[in-house]
CSV table of C-alpha atoms in Angstrom, one decimal:
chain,number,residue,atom,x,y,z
A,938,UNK,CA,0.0,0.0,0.0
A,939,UNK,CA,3.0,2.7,1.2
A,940,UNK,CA,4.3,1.9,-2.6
A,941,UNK,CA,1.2,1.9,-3.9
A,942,UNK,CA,0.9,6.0,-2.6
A,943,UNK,CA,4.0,6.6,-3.4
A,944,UNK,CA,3.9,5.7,-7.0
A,945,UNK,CA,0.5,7.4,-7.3
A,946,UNK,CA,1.9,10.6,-5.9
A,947,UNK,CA,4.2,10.9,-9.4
A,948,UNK,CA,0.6,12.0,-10.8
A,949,UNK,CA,0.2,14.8,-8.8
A,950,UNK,CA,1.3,18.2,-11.1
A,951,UNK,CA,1.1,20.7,-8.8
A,952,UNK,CA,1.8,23.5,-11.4
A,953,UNK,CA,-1.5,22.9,-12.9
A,954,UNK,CA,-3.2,21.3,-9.3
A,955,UNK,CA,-4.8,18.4,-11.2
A,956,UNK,CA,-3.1,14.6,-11.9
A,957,UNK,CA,-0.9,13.8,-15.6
A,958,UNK,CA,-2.9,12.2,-17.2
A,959,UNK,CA,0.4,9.8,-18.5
A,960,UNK,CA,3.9,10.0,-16.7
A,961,UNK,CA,6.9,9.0,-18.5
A,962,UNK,CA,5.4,8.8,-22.1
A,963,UNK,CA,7.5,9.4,-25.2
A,964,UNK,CA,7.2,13.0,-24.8
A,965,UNK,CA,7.3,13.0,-21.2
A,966,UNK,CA,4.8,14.0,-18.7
A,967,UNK,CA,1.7,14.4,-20.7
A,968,UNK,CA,-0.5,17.0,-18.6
A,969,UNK,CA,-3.6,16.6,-20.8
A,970,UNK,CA,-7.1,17.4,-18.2
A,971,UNK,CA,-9.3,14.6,-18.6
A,972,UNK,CA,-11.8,12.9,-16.1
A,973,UNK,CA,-9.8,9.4,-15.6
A,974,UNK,CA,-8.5,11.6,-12.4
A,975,UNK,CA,-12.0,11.5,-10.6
A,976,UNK,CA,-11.7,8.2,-9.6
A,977,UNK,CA,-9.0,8.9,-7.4
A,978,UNK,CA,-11.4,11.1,-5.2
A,979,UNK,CA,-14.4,9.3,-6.0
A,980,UNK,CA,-13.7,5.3,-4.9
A,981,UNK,CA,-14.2,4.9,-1.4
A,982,UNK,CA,-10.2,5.0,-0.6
A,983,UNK,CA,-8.4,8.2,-2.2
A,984,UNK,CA,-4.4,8.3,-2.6
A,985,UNK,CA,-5.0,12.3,-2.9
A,986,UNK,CA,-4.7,14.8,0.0
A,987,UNK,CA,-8.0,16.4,0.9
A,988,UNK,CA,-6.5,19.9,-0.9
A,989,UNK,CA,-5.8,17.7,-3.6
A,990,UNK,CA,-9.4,16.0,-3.9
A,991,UNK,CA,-11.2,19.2,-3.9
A,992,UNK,CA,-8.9,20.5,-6.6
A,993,UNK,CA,-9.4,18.0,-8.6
A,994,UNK,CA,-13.3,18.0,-8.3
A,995,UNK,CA,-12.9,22.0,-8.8
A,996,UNK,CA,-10.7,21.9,-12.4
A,997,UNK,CA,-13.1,18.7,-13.3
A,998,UNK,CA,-15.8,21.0,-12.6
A,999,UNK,CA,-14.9,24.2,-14.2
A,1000,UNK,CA,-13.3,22.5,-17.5
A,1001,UNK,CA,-14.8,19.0,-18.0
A,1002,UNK,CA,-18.7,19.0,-16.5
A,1003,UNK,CA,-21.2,19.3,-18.5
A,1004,UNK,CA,-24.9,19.1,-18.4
A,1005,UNK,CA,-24.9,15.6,-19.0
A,1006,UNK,CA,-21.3,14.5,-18.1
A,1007,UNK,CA,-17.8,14.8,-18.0
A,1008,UNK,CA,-15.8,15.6,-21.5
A,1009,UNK,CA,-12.8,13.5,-22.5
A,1010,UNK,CA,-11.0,16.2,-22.3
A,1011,UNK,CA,-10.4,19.3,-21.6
A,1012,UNK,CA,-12.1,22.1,-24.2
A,1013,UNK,CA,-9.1,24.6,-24.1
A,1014,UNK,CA,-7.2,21.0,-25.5
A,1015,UNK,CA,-5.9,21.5,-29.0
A,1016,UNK,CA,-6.5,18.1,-29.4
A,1017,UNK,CA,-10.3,18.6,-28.4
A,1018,UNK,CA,-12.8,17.8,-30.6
A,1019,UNK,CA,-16.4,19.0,-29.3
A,1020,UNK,CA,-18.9,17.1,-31.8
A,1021,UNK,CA,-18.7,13.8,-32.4
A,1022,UNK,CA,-19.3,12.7,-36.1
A,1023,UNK,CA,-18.6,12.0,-39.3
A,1024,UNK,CA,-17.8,9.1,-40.9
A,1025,UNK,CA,-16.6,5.8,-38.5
A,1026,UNK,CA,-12.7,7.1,-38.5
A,1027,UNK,CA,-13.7,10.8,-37.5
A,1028,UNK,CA,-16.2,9.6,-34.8
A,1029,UNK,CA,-13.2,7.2,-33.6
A,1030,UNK,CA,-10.8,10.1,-33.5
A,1031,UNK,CA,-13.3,11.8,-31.4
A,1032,UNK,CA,-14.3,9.3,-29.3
A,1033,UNK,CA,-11.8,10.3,-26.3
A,1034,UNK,CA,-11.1,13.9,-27.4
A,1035,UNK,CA,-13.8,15.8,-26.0
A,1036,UNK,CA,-17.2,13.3,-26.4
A,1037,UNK,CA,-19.2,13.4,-23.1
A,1038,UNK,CA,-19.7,10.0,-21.2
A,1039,UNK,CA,-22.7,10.2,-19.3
A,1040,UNK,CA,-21.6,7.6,-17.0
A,1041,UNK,CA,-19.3,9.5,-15.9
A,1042,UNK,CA,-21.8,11.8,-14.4
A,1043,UNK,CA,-22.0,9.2,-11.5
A,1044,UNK,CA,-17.9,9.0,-10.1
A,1045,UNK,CA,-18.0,12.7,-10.2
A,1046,UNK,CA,-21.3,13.2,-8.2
A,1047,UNK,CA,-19.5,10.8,-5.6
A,1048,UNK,CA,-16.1,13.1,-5.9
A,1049,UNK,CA,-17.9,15.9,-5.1
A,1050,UNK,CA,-19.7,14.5,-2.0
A,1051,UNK,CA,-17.1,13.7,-0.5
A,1052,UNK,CA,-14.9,17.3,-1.2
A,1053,UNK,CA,-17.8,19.3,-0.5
A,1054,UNK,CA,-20.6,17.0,2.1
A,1055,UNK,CA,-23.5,18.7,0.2
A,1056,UNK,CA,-25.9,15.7,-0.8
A,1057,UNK,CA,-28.3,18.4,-1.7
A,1058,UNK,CA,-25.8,20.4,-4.2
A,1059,UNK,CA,-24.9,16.7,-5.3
A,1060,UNK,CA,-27.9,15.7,-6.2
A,1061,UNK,CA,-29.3,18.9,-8.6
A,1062,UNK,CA,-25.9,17.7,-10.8
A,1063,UNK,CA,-28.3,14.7,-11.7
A,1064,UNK,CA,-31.7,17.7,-12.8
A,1065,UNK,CA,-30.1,17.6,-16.8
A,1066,UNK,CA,-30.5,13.8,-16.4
A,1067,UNK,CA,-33.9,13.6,-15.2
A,1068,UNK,CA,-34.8,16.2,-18.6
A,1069,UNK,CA,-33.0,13.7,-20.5
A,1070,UNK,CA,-34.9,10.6,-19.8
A,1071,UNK,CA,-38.0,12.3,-21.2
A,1072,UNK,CA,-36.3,13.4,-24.2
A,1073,UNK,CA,-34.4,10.8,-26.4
A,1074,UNK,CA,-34.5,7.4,-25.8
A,1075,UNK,CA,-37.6,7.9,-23.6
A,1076,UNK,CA,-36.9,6.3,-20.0
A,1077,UNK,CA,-33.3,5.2,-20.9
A,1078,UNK,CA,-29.7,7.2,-21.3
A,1079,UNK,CA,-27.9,7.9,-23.9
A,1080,UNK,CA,-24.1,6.6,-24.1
A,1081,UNK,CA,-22.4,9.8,-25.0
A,1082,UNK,CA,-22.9,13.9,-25.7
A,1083,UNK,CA,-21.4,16.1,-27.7
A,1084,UNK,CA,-18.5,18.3,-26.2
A,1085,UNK,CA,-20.0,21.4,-27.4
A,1086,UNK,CA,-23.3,22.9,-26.7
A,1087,UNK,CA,-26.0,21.7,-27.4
A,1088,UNK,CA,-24.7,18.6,-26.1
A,1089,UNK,CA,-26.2,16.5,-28.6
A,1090,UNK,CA,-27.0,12.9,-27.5
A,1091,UNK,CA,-25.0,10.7,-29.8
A,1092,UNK,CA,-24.1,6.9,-29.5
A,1093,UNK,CA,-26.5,4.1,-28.3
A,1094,UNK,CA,-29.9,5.9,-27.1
A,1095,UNK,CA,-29.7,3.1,-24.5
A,1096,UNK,CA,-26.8,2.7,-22.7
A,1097,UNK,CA,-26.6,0.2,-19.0
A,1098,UNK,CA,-23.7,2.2,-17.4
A,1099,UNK,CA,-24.9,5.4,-18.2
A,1100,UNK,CA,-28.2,4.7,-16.5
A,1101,UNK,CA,-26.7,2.2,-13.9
A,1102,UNK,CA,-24.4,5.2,-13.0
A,1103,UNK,CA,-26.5,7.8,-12.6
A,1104,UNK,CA,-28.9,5.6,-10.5
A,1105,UNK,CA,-25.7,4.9,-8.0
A,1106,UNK,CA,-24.9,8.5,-8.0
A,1107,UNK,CA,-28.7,9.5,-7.3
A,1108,UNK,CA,-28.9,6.8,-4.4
A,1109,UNK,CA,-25.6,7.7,-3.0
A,1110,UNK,CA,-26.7,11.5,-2.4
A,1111,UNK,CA,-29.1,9.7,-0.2
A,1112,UNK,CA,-27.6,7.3,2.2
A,1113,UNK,CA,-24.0,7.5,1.8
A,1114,UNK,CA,-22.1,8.7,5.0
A,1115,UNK,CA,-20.0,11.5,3.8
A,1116,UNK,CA,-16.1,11.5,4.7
């Protein structure tokens, strides 16, 4: 476990108050923002420093949330890409350079719950959800959003995690104890 932290620590760029996203890559550190970092505030153990957590839930926040989910990465990217489509190579290429996964709507309602305590704030992150549901595939979730407003839904109209996620999140803004 000690090794463990210490090898996770190496993520931590505290110039930019967020993790790498890659260390030691062919170009080095690669300091591109994307959400994989929420899971180290979200699971129920977190290798970050509580100052660390809630800057990582902040940057997520300010550069990656989205009405229906976290982008890919980080608009202000180069590499960003904020609609997704085209033919099957140019959705690939977009896939992880800006799309929005709505599942991952639920780890960052859990990060933020436990940087901030506020089930109630928590919760109204799920409202855009509750408006999609009625809108698209009509009592289901759509697997991924546009980058870019409008946040088009795009993918399967149906997608398990997406739903499966945002029901744990829901739940958890009701009967989880808040560290």
């Amino acid at each position: 476990a000690e090794r463990a932290a210490k090898g996770f620590a190496r993520f931590w760029n505290d110039a930019m108050g967020y993790c790498f996203d890659v260390l030691d890559g062919p170009e080095g550190h690669d300091a591109s923002l994307r959400p994989n970092q929420i899971f180290a505030v979200s699971l129920p153990e977190s290798p970050l420093t509580p100052d660390q957590q809630r800057g990582v839930v902040e940057v997520c926040a300010h550069r990656l949330l989205t009405s229906h989910g976290l982008r890919s990465l980080d608009p202000d990217d180069r590499q960003y890409q904020g609609n997704y489509g085209g033919d099957q190579r140019q959705r690939d290429g977009a896939y992880h350079q800006g799309t929005v996964w709505a599942w991952l709507i639920g780890p960052f309602v859990l990060a933020h719950l436990r940087v901030f305590k506020d089930p109630a704030q928590a919760r109204e992150l799920l409202e855009p959800m509750a408006h999609h549901l009625r809108a698209t595939g009509v009592g289901t979730i759509s697997e991924i959003f546009d980058g870019d407003a409008p946040m088009t839904p795009r993918g399967c109209i149906a997608q398990a995690w997406s739903v499966a996620e945002v029901l744990r999140a829901r739940l958890a803004t009701e009967t989880l104890p808040y560290r």
